[in-house]
Amino acid sequence: MSLYFLCGTQDTEKCWGKLHCGCMKPKHQAGCDKIRGRIIPVITSSMKNFTKTFYLFLLVILTSGAFAQTLDTATKNKRILNAEFNDIYTQNLKPAIFGNEYGGPNKTLLTSDLVANFVLVNSPKLPFFLVATPEINIRLFAAFGSPVKSPSYMPGLVVYFRANKDVYHPKFFSVAYNHHSNGIEGPTANPNGTINVDSGKFTTNFYTFLYHIGTRTDKEDVIINNYKSAGLELHAALIRLGYAHVLEGKYGWVRMRGNWLYTLAKKYTDAIDPGKKDFDDWMHFQLDFEYIMDKDNNYLFTDYKKRLNISLKYYYQLPFMQNVSLMAGGGYRGQDEYNIYFQDSYAYATIGLVAGLSFDYHKKGTARN
């Protein structure tokens, strides 16, 4: 409502211009004084409220800024932790092997486990690590024509995720899926019921669930990592999916699995900058075992000669080698993992070369000088 209307004058200029002291005309002075008495306290109160609101707004802004800073720090620490665990997962990836084995029932000129680790997810922003592994296991037999008979094709996918926040005592899980076949369509069994090792079809699909624990020890000249894992391998045949039916009762569908990995990274003088020290891979010890838990032909549960698979390998990396190590080891196969030859049981020795992502995880320049 207009002020000049309230004070009873149509002289807008005089009334508005003299709000602080009233209208020019004496007869309107009382009206203006009355309005002034009402308006001035309202304006004063409004200014006080505005001042309080302004300071409250500043306080909210400053508080929000401090909270955002805390949130950013927490996010940064989480991403650093994710990145460190991603390096740990990389150390535990399966390497590729190129060499030969001695002692098996079928002599070979070359054995090779070709493993290409395609890291699909390796981001500090995410709490998991995803890898695709198109693995192929081949044996070049010492026979006429040196044939590679029915390689084992084992493509797979594995995801890792952590169970704690301590990179010096890490705990984490891995879940993997693998298909295993030999690429042959012939009958798995001969007419007499024996397994057709020459042209028989072999196929199965399985899932592996492992729990991993580890420790890291930093010394002046050596970094030591020690990892252990245990879990189960379950085949889809348990729900009657994805397998050659002749294998039922003859092949292990439930297996207890475990692994021990002991690695040492040694301090070396940098070849380019003598004043700089780097930690690079030096030695690995790797133990793998599995035990068939379900029905396996008519073998007793305690018949380890038919149920136990175990191997121990030693890797040594020379300073001039990049991502490659010398390998020597041996083991025992109660049930041969080479597809259609699963009925073979034997002890063996192996030598060769090992390579993979797990031999390239110590970045240059990250060592303590």
mmCIF file of C-alpha atoms in Angstrom:
data_model
loop_
_atom_site.group_PDB
_atom_site.id
_atom_site.type_symbol
_atom_site.label_atom_id
_atom_site.label_comp_id
_atom_site.label_asym_id
_atom_site.label_seq_id
_atom_site.Cartn_x
_atom_site.Cartn_y
_atom_site.Cartn_z
ATOM 1 C CA MET A 1 0.000 0.000 0.000
ATOM 2 C CA SER A 2 1.359 3.447 -0.927
ATOM 3 C CA LEU A 3 2.745 5.638 1.873
ATOM 4 C CA TYR A 4 1.205 8.837 0.535
ATOM 5 C CA PHE A 5 -2.216 7.221 0.678
ATOM 6 C CA LEU A 6 -1.651 6.193 4.292
ATOM 7 C CA CYS A 7 -0.752 9.690 5.389
ATOM 8 C CA GLY A 8 -3.675 11.254 3.517
ATOM 9 C CA THR A 9 -1.834 13.384 0.910
ATOM 10 C CA GLN A 10 -1.642 13.188 -2.861
ATOM 11 C CA ASP A 11 1.694 15.040 -2.894
ATOM 12 C CA THR A 12 3.787 11.966 -3.591
ATOM 13 C CA GLU A 13 7.107 13.779 -3.988
ATOM 14 C CA LYS A 14 6.792 15.621 -0.698
ATOM 15 C CA CYS A 15 5.656 12.576 1.259
ATOM 16 C CA TRP A 16 8.254 10.119 -0.070
ATOM 17 C CA GLY A 17 11.017 12.687 0.030
ATOM 18 C CA LYS A 18 10.420 13.483 3.652
ATOM 19 C CA LEU A 19 9.753 10.052 5.014
ATOM 20 C CA HIS A 20 12.459 10.514 7.603
ATOM 21 C CA CYS A 21 10.918 13.701 9.016
ATOM 22 C CA GLY A 22 7.268 13.608 7.906
ATOM 23 C CA CYS A 23 5.287 15.562 5.265
ATOM 24 C CA MET A 24 5.892 19.254 4.602
ATOM 25 C CA LYS A 25 2.307 20.173 5.416
ATOM 26 C CA PRO A 26 1.642 20.448 9.152
ATOM 27 C CA LYS A 27 -1.762 18.889 8.857
ATOM 28 C CA HIS A 28 -0.181 15.764 7.497
ATOM 29 C CA GLN A 29 2.693 15.716 9.971
ATOM 30 C CA ALA A 30 0.855 13.564 12.499
ATOM 31 C CA GLY A 31 -0.007 10.977 9.850
ATOM 32 C CA CYS A 32 3.569 10.762 8.638
ATOM 33 C CA ASP A 33 4.872 10.493 12.191
ATOM 34 C CA LYS A 34 2.479 7.656 12.755
ATOM 35 C CA ILE A 35 3.600 5.821 9.591
ATOM 36 C CA ARG A 36 7.234 6.489 10.369
ATOM 37 C CA GLY A 37 6.746 4.935 13.767
ATOM 38 C CA ARG A 38 5.465 1.801 12.093
ATOM 39 C CA ILE A 39 7.880 1.576 9.112
ATOM 40 C CA ILE A 40 11.244 2.406 10.689
ATOM 41 C CA PRO A 41 11.145 -0.422 13.266
ATOM 42 C CA VAL A 42 10.143 -2.822 10.515
ATOM 43 C CA ILE A 43 13.082 -1.755 8.333
ATOM 44 C CA THR A 44 15.492 -1.957 11.270
ATOM 45 C CA SER A 45 14.260 -5.433 12.211
ATOM 46 C CA SER A 46 14.524 -6.565 8.596
ATOM 47 C CA MET A 47 18.133 -5.374 8.360
ATOM 48 C CA LYS A 48 19.010 -7.255 11.553
ATOM 49 C CA ASN A 49 17.394 -10.411 10.203
ATOM 50 C CA PHE A 50 19.228 -9.974 6.902
ATOM 51 C CA THR A 51 22.545 -9.630 8.752
ATOM 52 C CA LYS A 52 21.888 -12.805 10.748
ATOM 53 C CA THR A 53 20.893 -14.668 7.594
ATOM 54 C CA PHE A 54 24.001 -13.456 5.763
ATOM 55 C CA TYR A 55 26.349 -14.636 8.506
ATOM 56 C CA LEU A 56 24.497 -17.952 8.716
ATOM 57 C CA PHE A 57 24.918 -18.347 4.949
ATOM 58 C CA LEU A 58 28.669 -17.718 5.244
ATOM 59 C CA LEU A 59 28.895 -20.273 8.032
ATOM 60 C CA VAL A 60 27.109 -22.875 5.924
ATOM 61 C CA ILE A 61 29.442 -22.198 2.978
ATOM 62 C CA LEU A 62 32.567 -22.526 5.116
ATOM 63 C CA THR A 63 31.279 -25.650 6.836
ATOM 64 C CA SER A 64 30.331 -27.199 3.508
ATOM 65 C CA GLY A 65 33.804 -26.459 2.171
ATOM 66 C CA ALA A 66 35.433 -28.158 5.132
ATOM 67 C CA PHE A 67 33.140 -31.195 4.761
ATOM 68 C CA ALA A 68 33.885 -31.421 1.044
ATOM 69 C CA GLN A 69 37.583 -31.334 1.804
ATOM 70 C CA THR A 70 37.162 -34.230 4.268
ATOM 71 C CA LEU A 71 35.129 -36.202 1.738
ATOM 72 C CA ASP A 72 37.758 -35.653 -0.954
ATOM 73 C CA THR A 73 40.484 -36.918 1.372
ATOM 74 C CA ALA A 74 38.470 -40.035 2.206
ATOM 75 C CA THR A 75 37.839 -40.691 -1.471
ATOM 76 C CA LYS A 76 41.506 -40.218 -2.285
ATOM 77 C CA ASN A 77 42.579 -42.652 0.444
ATOM 78 C CA LYS A 78 40.070 -45.228 -0.801
ATOM 79 C CA ARG A 79 41.382 -44.938 -4.345
ATOM 80 C CA ILE A 80 44.982 -45.305 -3.157
ATOM 81 C CA LEU A 81 43.946 -48.473 -1.312
ATOM 82 C CA ASN A 82 42.149 -49.838 -4.388
ATOM 83 C CA ALA A 83 45.235 -49.175 -6.543
ATOM 84 C CA GLU A 84 47.536 -50.960 -4.070
ATOM 85 C CA PHE A 85 45.252 -53.995 -3.958
ATOM 86 C CA ASN A 86 45.121 -54.004 -7.767
ATOM 87 C CA ASP A 87 48.920 -54.416 -7.716
ATOM 88 C CA ILE A 88 48.491 -57.339 -5.305
ATOM 89 C CA TYR A 89 45.959 -58.998 -7.618
ATOM 90 C CA THR A 90 48.391 -58.571 -10.512
ATOM 91 C CA GLN A 91 51.059 -60.451 -8.564
ATOM 92 C CA ASN A 92 48.669 -63.389 -8.193
ATOM 93 C CA LEU A 93 47.778 -63.719 -11.882
ATOM 94 C CA LYS A 94 48.675 -66.980 -13.559
ATOM 95 C CA PRO A 95 51.856 -66.763 -15.686
ATOM 96 C CA ALA A 96 52.551 -68.345 -19.070
ATOM 97 C CA ILE A 97 54.952 -71.326 -19.222
ATOM 98 C CA PHE A 98 57.111 -72.492 -22.131
ATOM 99 C CA GLY A 99 59.312 -75.577 -21.679
ATOM 100 C CA ASN A 100 59.037 -79.336 -21.387
ATOM 101 C CA GLU A 101 58.019 -82.070 -18.950
ATOM 102 C CA TYR A 102 59.678 -85.405 -18.249
ATOM 103 C CA GLY A 103 58.224 -88.556 -16.722
ATOM 104 C CA GLY A 104 54.764 -88.764 -18.272
ATOM 105 C CA PRO A 105 53.398 -91.831 -20.100
ATOM 106 C CA ASN A 106 53.431 -89.878 -23.372
ATOM 107 C CA LYS A 107 56.822 -88.374 -24.159
ATOM 108 C CA THR A 108 56.795 -84.743 -25.257
ATOM 109 C CA LEU A 109 59.170 -82.395 -27.053
ATOM 110 C CA LEU A 110 57.466 -79.257 -25.766
ATOM 111 C CA THR A 111 54.808 -78.342 -23.243
ATOM 112 C CA SER A 112 53.388 -74.882 -23.009
ATOM 113 C CA ASP A 113 50.687 -73.164 -20.996
ATOM 114 C CA LEU A 114 49.864 -70.010 -22.941
ATOM 115 C CA VAL A 115 48.150 -67.545 -20.634
ATOM 116 C CA ALA A 116 47.331 -64.029 -21.768
ATOM 117 C CA ASN A 117 45.978 -61.912 -18.913
ATOM 118 C CA PHE A 118 43.699 -59.249 -20.404
ATOM 119 C CA VAL A 119 43.020 -56.851 -17.536
ATOM 120 C CA LEU A 120 39.542 -55.476 -18.206
ATOM 121 C CA VAL A 121 39.017 -53.468 -15.013
ATOM 122 C CA ASN A 122 41.959 -51.958 -13.131
ATOM 123 C CA SER A 123 40.738 -48.625 -11.786
ATOM 124 C CA PRO A 124 41.402 -46.963 -8.402
ATOM 125 C CA LYS A 125 37.792 -45.784 -8.551
ATOM 126 C CA LEU A 126 36.428 -49.336 -8.347
ATOM 127 C CA PRO A 127 36.788 -51.877 -5.502
ATOM 128 C CA PHE A 128 37.263 -54.886 -7.792
ATOM 129 C CA PHE A 129 39.697 -56.148 -10.454
ATOM 130 C CA LEU A 130 38.516 -58.050 -13.542
ATOM 131 C CA VAL A 131 40.696 -60.185 -15.837
ATOM 132 C CA ALA A 132 39.956 -62.294 -18.947
ATOM 133 C CA THR A 133 42.322 -65.249 -19.531
ATOM 134 C CA PRO A 134 42.213 -67.025 -22.930
ATOM 135 C CA GLU A 135 44.415 -69.904 -21.775
ATOM 136 C CA ILE A 136 45.632 -72.680 -24.103
ATOM 137 C CA ASN A 137 47.618 -75.676 -22.889
ATOM 138 C CA ILE A 138 49.525 -77.626 -25.572
ATOM 139 C CA ARG A 139 51.794 -80.673 -25.699
ATOM 140 C CA LEU A 140 54.004 -81.452 -28.674
ATOM 141 C CA PHE A 141 54.296 -85.223 -28.569
ATOM 142 C CA ALA A 142 57.488 -87.100 -29.438
ATOM 143 C CA ALA A 143 55.774 -89.176 -32.124
ATOM 144 C CA PHE A 144 55.754 -89.379 -35.917
ATOM 145 C CA GLY A 145 55.086 -85.891 -37.266
ATOM 146 C CA SER A 146 55.489 -84.354 -33.784
ATOM 147 C CA PRO A 147 51.739 -83.790 -33.413
ATOM 148 C CA VAL A 148 49.998 -81.392 -31.056
ATOM 149 C CA LYS A 149 47.001 -83.562 -30.230
ATOM 150 C CA SER A 150 43.835 -81.956 -28.870
ATOM 151 C CA PRO A 151 45.113 -78.864 -26.987
ATOM 152 C CA SER A 152 43.269 -77.815 -23.859
ATOM 153 C CA TYR A 153 41.333 -74.613 -24.534
ATOM 154 C CA MET A 154 40.549 -72.962 -21.212
ATOM 155 C CA PRO A 155 39.173 -69.419 -21.668
ATOM 156 C CA GLY A 156 38.086 -67.828 -18.428
ATOM 157 C CA LEU A 157 37.116 -64.761 -16.469
ATOM 158 C CA VAL A 158 38.170 -63.936 -12.894
ATOM 159 C CA VAL A 159 37.193 -61.105 -10.559
ATOM 160 C CA TYR A 160 39.109 -60.098 -7.412
ATOM 161 C CA PHE A 161 37.788 -57.997 -4.531
ATOM 162 C CA ARG A 162 39.327 -57.166 -1.183
ATOM 163 C CA ALA A 163 38.176 -58.220 2.283
ATOM 164 C CA ASN A 164 40.258 -55.791 4.362
ATOM 165 C CA LYS A 165 42.244 -52.547 4.108
ATOM 166 C CA ASP A 166 45.749 -53.670 5.081
ATOM 167 C CA VAL A 167 48.127 -53.938 2.101
ATOM 168 C CA TYR A 168 50.828 -55.482 4.336
ATOM 169 C CA HIS A 169 48.403 -58.209 5.452
ATOM 170 C CA PRO A 170 45.955 -58.349 2.535
ATOM 171 C CA LYS A 171 42.838 -60.509 2.490
ATOM 172 C CA PHE A 172 40.786 -60.867 -0.649
ATOM 173 C CA PHE A 173 38.521 -63.156 -2.668
ATOM 174 C CA SER A 174 38.602 -64.363 -6.256
ATOM 175 C CA VAL A 175 35.747 -65.858 -8.248
ATOM 176 C CA ALA A 176 36.488 -67.413 -11.641
ATOM 177 C CA TYR A 177 34.653 -69.096 -14.478
ATOM 178 C CA ASN A 178 36.414 -71.346 -17.004
ATOM 179 C CA HIS A 179 35.436 -73.430 -19.982
ATOM 180 C CA HIS A 180 37.629 -76.448 -20.751
ATOM 181 C CA SER A 181 37.462 -78.386 -24.015
ATOM 182 C CA ASN A 182 39.752 -79.902 -26.646
ATOM 183 C CA GLY A 183 37.983 -78.725 -29.789
ATOM 184 C CA ILE A 184 37.209 -82.232 -31.027
ATOM 185 C CA GLU A 185 33.750 -83.577 -31.896
ATOM 186 C CA GLY A 186 34.474 -87.308 -31.977
ATOM 187 C CA PRO A 187 32.847 -89.745 -29.513
ATOM 188 C CA THR A 188 34.297 -89.460 -26.010
ATOM 189 C CA ALA A 189 34.174 -93.238 -25.543
ATOM 190 C CA ASN A 190 35.135 -96.102 -27.846
ATOM 191 C CA PRO A 191 32.580 -98.841 -28.637
ATOM 192 C CA ASN A 192 34.140 -101.022 -25.922
ATOM 193 C CA GLY A 193 33.587 -98.265 -23.310
ATOM 194 C CA THR A 194 37.183 -97.087 -22.981
ATOM 195 C CA ILE A 195 38.018 -93.404 -23.341
ATOM 196 C CA ASN A 196 38.817 -92.309 -26.900
ATOM 197 C CA VAL A 197 42.119 -90.461 -26.408
ATOM 198 C CA ASP A 198 42.794 -90.177 -30.146
ATOM 199 C CA SER A 199 39.729 -88.255 -31.312
ATOM 200 C CA GLY A 200 37.352 -88.101 -28.356
ATOM 201 C CA LYS A 201 35.441 -85.001 -27.300
ATOM 202 C CA PHE A 202 36.246 -83.501 -23.916
ATOM 203 C CA THR A 203 34.300 -80.588 -22.445
ATOM 204 C CA THR A 204 33.418 -79.216 -19.016
ATOM 205 C CA ASN A 205 32.719 -75.849 -17.389
ATOM 206 C CA PHE A 206 33.726 -74.966 -13.858
ATOM 207 C CA TYR A 207 33.726 -72.223 -11.239
ATOM 208 C CA THR A 208 36.508 -71.527 -8.742
ATOM 209 C CA PHE A 209 36.008 -69.764 -5.410
ATOM 210 C CA LEU A 210 39.168 -68.869 -3.487
ATOM 211 C CA TYR A 211 40.001 -66.936 -0.338
ATOM 212 C CA HIS A 212 43.465 -65.332 -0.264
ATOM 213 C CA ILE A 213 45.632 -64.028 2.572
ATOM 214 C CA GLY A 214 49.079 -62.498 2.342
ATOM 215 C CA THR A 215 51.909 -60.704 4.094
ATOM 216 C CA ARG A 216 54.452 -58.212 2.829
ATOM 217 C CA THR A 217 57.823 -57.615 4.474
ATOM 218 C CA ASP A 218 60.059 -54.690 3.463
ATOM 219 C CA LYS A 219 63.767 -55.064 4.131
ATOM 220 C CA GLU A 220 66.711 -52.921 3.166
ATOM 221 C CA ASP A 221 67.541 -54.858 -0.003
ATOM 222 C CA VAL A 222 64.564 -57.196 -0.478
ATOM 223 C CA ILE A 223 60.767 -56.976 -0.569
ATOM 224 C CA ILE A 224 59.081 -60.277 0.357
ATOM 225 C CA ASN A 225 55.494 -61.169 -0.509
ATOM 226 C CA ASN A 226 53.873 -64.335 0.816
ATOM 227 C CA TYR A 227 50.392 -65.355 -0.404
ATOM 228 C CA LYS A 228 48.201 -68.353 0.406
ATOM 229 C CA SER A 229 44.808 -69.305 -0.991
ATOM 230 C CA ALA A 230 42.249 -72.072 -0.481
ATOM 231 C CA GLY A 231 38.831 -72.835 -1.887
ATOM 232 C CA LEU A 232 36.719 -75.013 -4.146
ATOM 233 C CA GLU A 233 36.445 -75.823 -7.842
ATOM 234 C CA LEU A 234 32.874 -76.768 -8.775
ATOM 235 C CA HIS A 235 31.896 -78.065 -12.216
ATOM 236 C CA ALA A 236 28.615 -77.277 -13.935
ATOM 237 C CA ALA A 237 28.113 -81.027 -14.377
ATOM 238 C CA LEU A 238 26.841 -81.007 -10.792
ATOM 239 C CA ILE A 239 23.660 -79.430 -12.177
ATOM 240 C CA ARG A 240 23.967 -81.449 -15.397
ATOM 241 C CA LEU A 241 25.092 -78.584 -17.602
ATOM 242 C CA GLY A 242 28.009 -78.088 -19.998
ATOM 243 C CA TYR A 243 29.911 -81.379 -19.974
ATOM 244 C CA ALA A 244 30.568 -84.533 -21.985
ATOM 245 C CA HIS A 245 28.220 -87.066 -20.383
ATOM 246 C CA VAL A 246 30.615 -90.003 -20.744
ATOM 247 C CA LEU A 247 32.836 -88.261 -18.149
ATOM 248 C CA GLU A 248 30.233 -88.675 -15.427
ATOM 249 C CA GLY A 249 31.604 -90.780 -12.576
ATOM 250 C CA LYS A 250 35.057 -90.799 -14.174
ATOM 251 C CA TYR A 251 36.098 -87.144 -13.778
ATOM 252 C CA GLY A 252 36.267 -85.067 -10.607
ATOM 253 C CA TRP A 253 33.491 -82.449 -10.439
ATOM 254 C CA VAL A 254 34.301 -81.183 -6.921
ATOM 255 C CA ARG A 255 37.886 -80.274 -6.070
ATOM 256 C CA MET A 256 39.524 -78.663 -3.077
ATOM 257 C CA ARG A 257 42.174 -76.236 -4.320
ATOM 258 C CA GLY A 258 45.020 -74.303 -2.777
ATOM 259 C CA ASN A 259 48.033 -72.222 -3.689
ATOM 260 C CA TRP A 260 51.168 -70.824 -2.053
ATOM 261 C CA LEU A 261 53.160 -68.042 -3.717
ATOM 262 C CA TYR A 262 56.386 -66.666 -2.219
ATOM 263 C CA THR A 263 58.079 -63.833 -4.106
ATOM 264 C CA LEU A 264 61.238 -61.821 -3.575
ATOM 265 C CA ALA A 265 62.056 -58.510 -5.249
ATOM 266 C CA LYS A 266 65.701 -57.452 -4.994
ATOM 267 C CA LYS A 267 67.241 -53.990 -4.953
ATOM 268 C CA TYR A 268 69.384 -53.265 -8.012
ATOM 269 C CA THR A 269 71.386 -50.281 -9.157
ATOM 270 C CA ASP A 270 69.647 -48.552 -12.050
ATOM 271 C CA ALA A 271 71.448 -49.226 -15.349
ATOM 272 C CA ILE A 272 70.950 -45.639 -16.536
ATOM 273 C CA ASP A 273 71.262 -43.668 -13.317
ATOM 274 C CA PRO A 274 73.817 -45.328 -10.967
ATOM 275 C CA GLY A 275 72.641 -43.118 -8.120
ATOM 276 C CA LYS A 276 69.164 -44.627 -8.261
ATOM 277 C CA LYS A 277 67.974 -47.954 -6.829
ATOM 278 C CA ASP A 278 65.118 -50.106 -8.128
ATOM 279 C CA PHE A 279 63.366 -53.192 -6.805
ATOM 280 C CA ASP A 280 62.847 -55.852 -9.477
ATOM 281 C CA ASP A 281 61.677 -59.452 -9.441
ATOM 282 C CA TRP A 282 64.286 -61.919 -8.322
ATOM 283 C CA MET A 283 62.821 -65.277 -7.221
ATOM 284 C CA HIS A 284 59.417 -66.966 -6.920
ATOM 285 C CA PHE A 285 58.320 -70.207 -5.291
ATOM 286 C CA GLN A 286 54.893 -71.517 -6.262
ATOM 287 C CA LEU A 287 53.013 -74.507 -4.877
ATOM 288 C CA ASP A 288 49.659 -75.597 -6.363
ATOM 289 C CA PHE A 289 47.509 -78.495 -5.226
ATOM 290 C CA GLU A 290 44.020 -79.911 -5.698
ATOM 291 C CA TYR A 291 42.209 -82.938 -4.366
ATOM 292 C CA ILE A 292 39.168 -84.605 -5.935
ATOM 293 C CA MET A 293 36.395 -84.745 -3.341
ATOM 294 C CA ASP A 294 33.509 -86.471 -5.157
ATOM 295 C CA LYS A 295 33.099 -89.831 -6.891
ATOM 296 C CA ASP A 296 36.043 -90.706 -9.117
ATOM 297 C CA ASN A 297 35.574 -94.113 -10.711
ATOM 298 C CA ASN A 298 35.701 -96.576 -7.801
ATOM 299 C CA TYR A 299 38.683 -94.993 -6.076
ATOM 300 C CA LEU A 300 38.573 -94.603 -2.311
ATOM 301 C CA PHE A 301 38.475 -91.063 -0.950
ATOM 302 C CA THR A 302 41.922 -91.658 0.549
ATOM 303 C CA ASP A 303 43.406 -92.870 -2.750
ATOM 304 C CA TYR A 304 45.652 -89.843 -3.259
ATOM 305 C CA LYS A 305 47.422 -91.523 -6.175
ATOM 306 C CA LYS A 306 44.274 -90.943 -8.228
ATOM 307 C CA ARG A 307 42.853 -87.870 -6.488
ATOM 308 C CA LEU A 308 45.809 -85.612 -5.740
ATOM 309 C CA ASN A 309 47.394 -83.110 -8.145
ATOM 310 C CA ILE A 310 50.351 -81.160 -6.770
ATOM 311 C CA SER A 311 53.232 -79.156 -8.230
ATOM 312 C CA LEU A 312 56.101 -77.023 -6.963
ATOM 313 C CA LYS A 313 57.952 -74.573 -9.214
ATOM 314 C CA TYR A 314 60.911 -72.284 -8.709
ATOM 315 C CA TYR A 315 61.362 -69.135 -10.820
ATOM 316 C CA TYR A 316 64.592 -67.154 -11.094
ATOM 317 C CA GLN A 317 64.797 -63.868 -12.958
ATOM 318 C CA LEU A 318 68.176 -62.619 -14.142
ATOM 319 C CA PRO A 319 68.751 -58.831 -13.980
ATOM 320 C CA PHE A 320 68.821 -58.432 -17.760
ATOM 321 C CA MET A 321 65.541 -60.310 -18.226
ATOM 322 C CA GLN A 322 62.362 -58.300 -18.619
ATOM 323 C CA ASN A 323 59.128 -59.999 -17.574
ATOM 324 C CA VAL A 324 60.681 -63.484 -18.057
ATOM 325 C CA SER A 325 62.158 -65.971 -15.573
ATOM 326 C CA LEU A 326 63.897 -69.330 -15.665
ATOM 327 C CA MET A 327 61.746 -72.124 -14.262
ATOM 328 C CA ALA A 328 62.344 -75.559 -12.783
ATOM 329 C CA GLY A 329 60.068 -77.798 -10.807
ATOM 330 C CA GLY A 330 58.100 -80.989 -10.597
ATOM 331 C CA GLY A 331 54.951 -82.568 -9.307
ATOM 332 C CA TYR A 332 52.454 -85.373 -9.372
ATOM 333 C CA ARG A 333 49.213 -85.763 -11.322
ATOM 334 C CA GLY A 334 46.614 -88.149 -9.979
ATOM 335 C CA GLN A 335 44.251 -87.034 -12.719
ATOM 336 C CA ASP A 336 45.986 -85.403 -15.682
ATOM 337 C CA GLU A 337 44.553 -81.961 -16.443
ATOM 338 C CA TYR A 338 45.272 -82.298 -20.166
ATOM 339 C CA ASN A 339 41.661 -82.826 -21.339
ATOM 340 C CA ILE A 340 40.968 -86.324 -22.706
ATOM 341 C CA TYR A 341 44.125 -87.730 -21.064
ATOM 342 C CA PHE A 342 42.595 -87.296 -17.587
ATOM 343 C CA GLN A 343 42.961 -90.994 -16.736
ATOM 344 C CA ASP A 344 46.768 -90.781 -16.623
ATOM 345 C CA SER A 345 48.509 -90.645 -13.239
ATOM 346 C CA TYR A 346 52.246 -89.948 -12.966
ATOM 347 C CA ALA A 347 55.079 -87.935 -11.413
ATOM 348 C CA TYR A 348 56.992 -85.475 -13.579
ATOM 349 C CA ALA A 349 59.781 -82.894 -13.698
ATOM 350 C CA THR A 350 59.665 -79.678 -15.699
ATOM 351 C CA ILE A 351 62.024 -76.949 -16.907
ATOM 352 C CA GLY A 352 61.497 -73.888 -19.069
ATOM 353 C CA LEU A 353 60.682 -70.199 -19.073
ATOM 354 C CA VAL A 354 57.895 -68.296 -17.340
ATOM 355 C CA ALA A 355 56.432 -64.943 -18.332
ATOM 356 C CA GLY A 356 53.418 -62.854 -17.485
ATOM 357 C CA LEU A 357 51.976 -59.787 -15.826
ATOM 358 C CA SER A 358 52.961 -61.211 -12.463
ATOM 359 C CA PHE A 359 56.587 -60.550 -13.435
ATOM 360 C CA ASP A 360 56.129 -56.874 -14.130
ATOM 361 C CA TYR A 361 54.557 -55.405 -11.022
ATOM 362 C CA HIS A 362 57.492 -53.543 -9.455
ATOM 363 C CA LYS A 363 57.496 -50.183 -11.183
ATOM 364 C CA LYS A 364 60.800 -48.509 -11.844
ATOM 365 C CA GLY A 365 61.783 -45.736 -9.478
ATOM 366 C CA THR A 366 59.433 -46.743 -6.651
ATOM 367 C CA ALA A 367 62.090 -48.220 -4.393
ATOM 368 C CA ARG A 368 63.567 -46.643 -1.323
ATOM 369 C CA ASN A 369 66.984 -45.186 -2.037
#
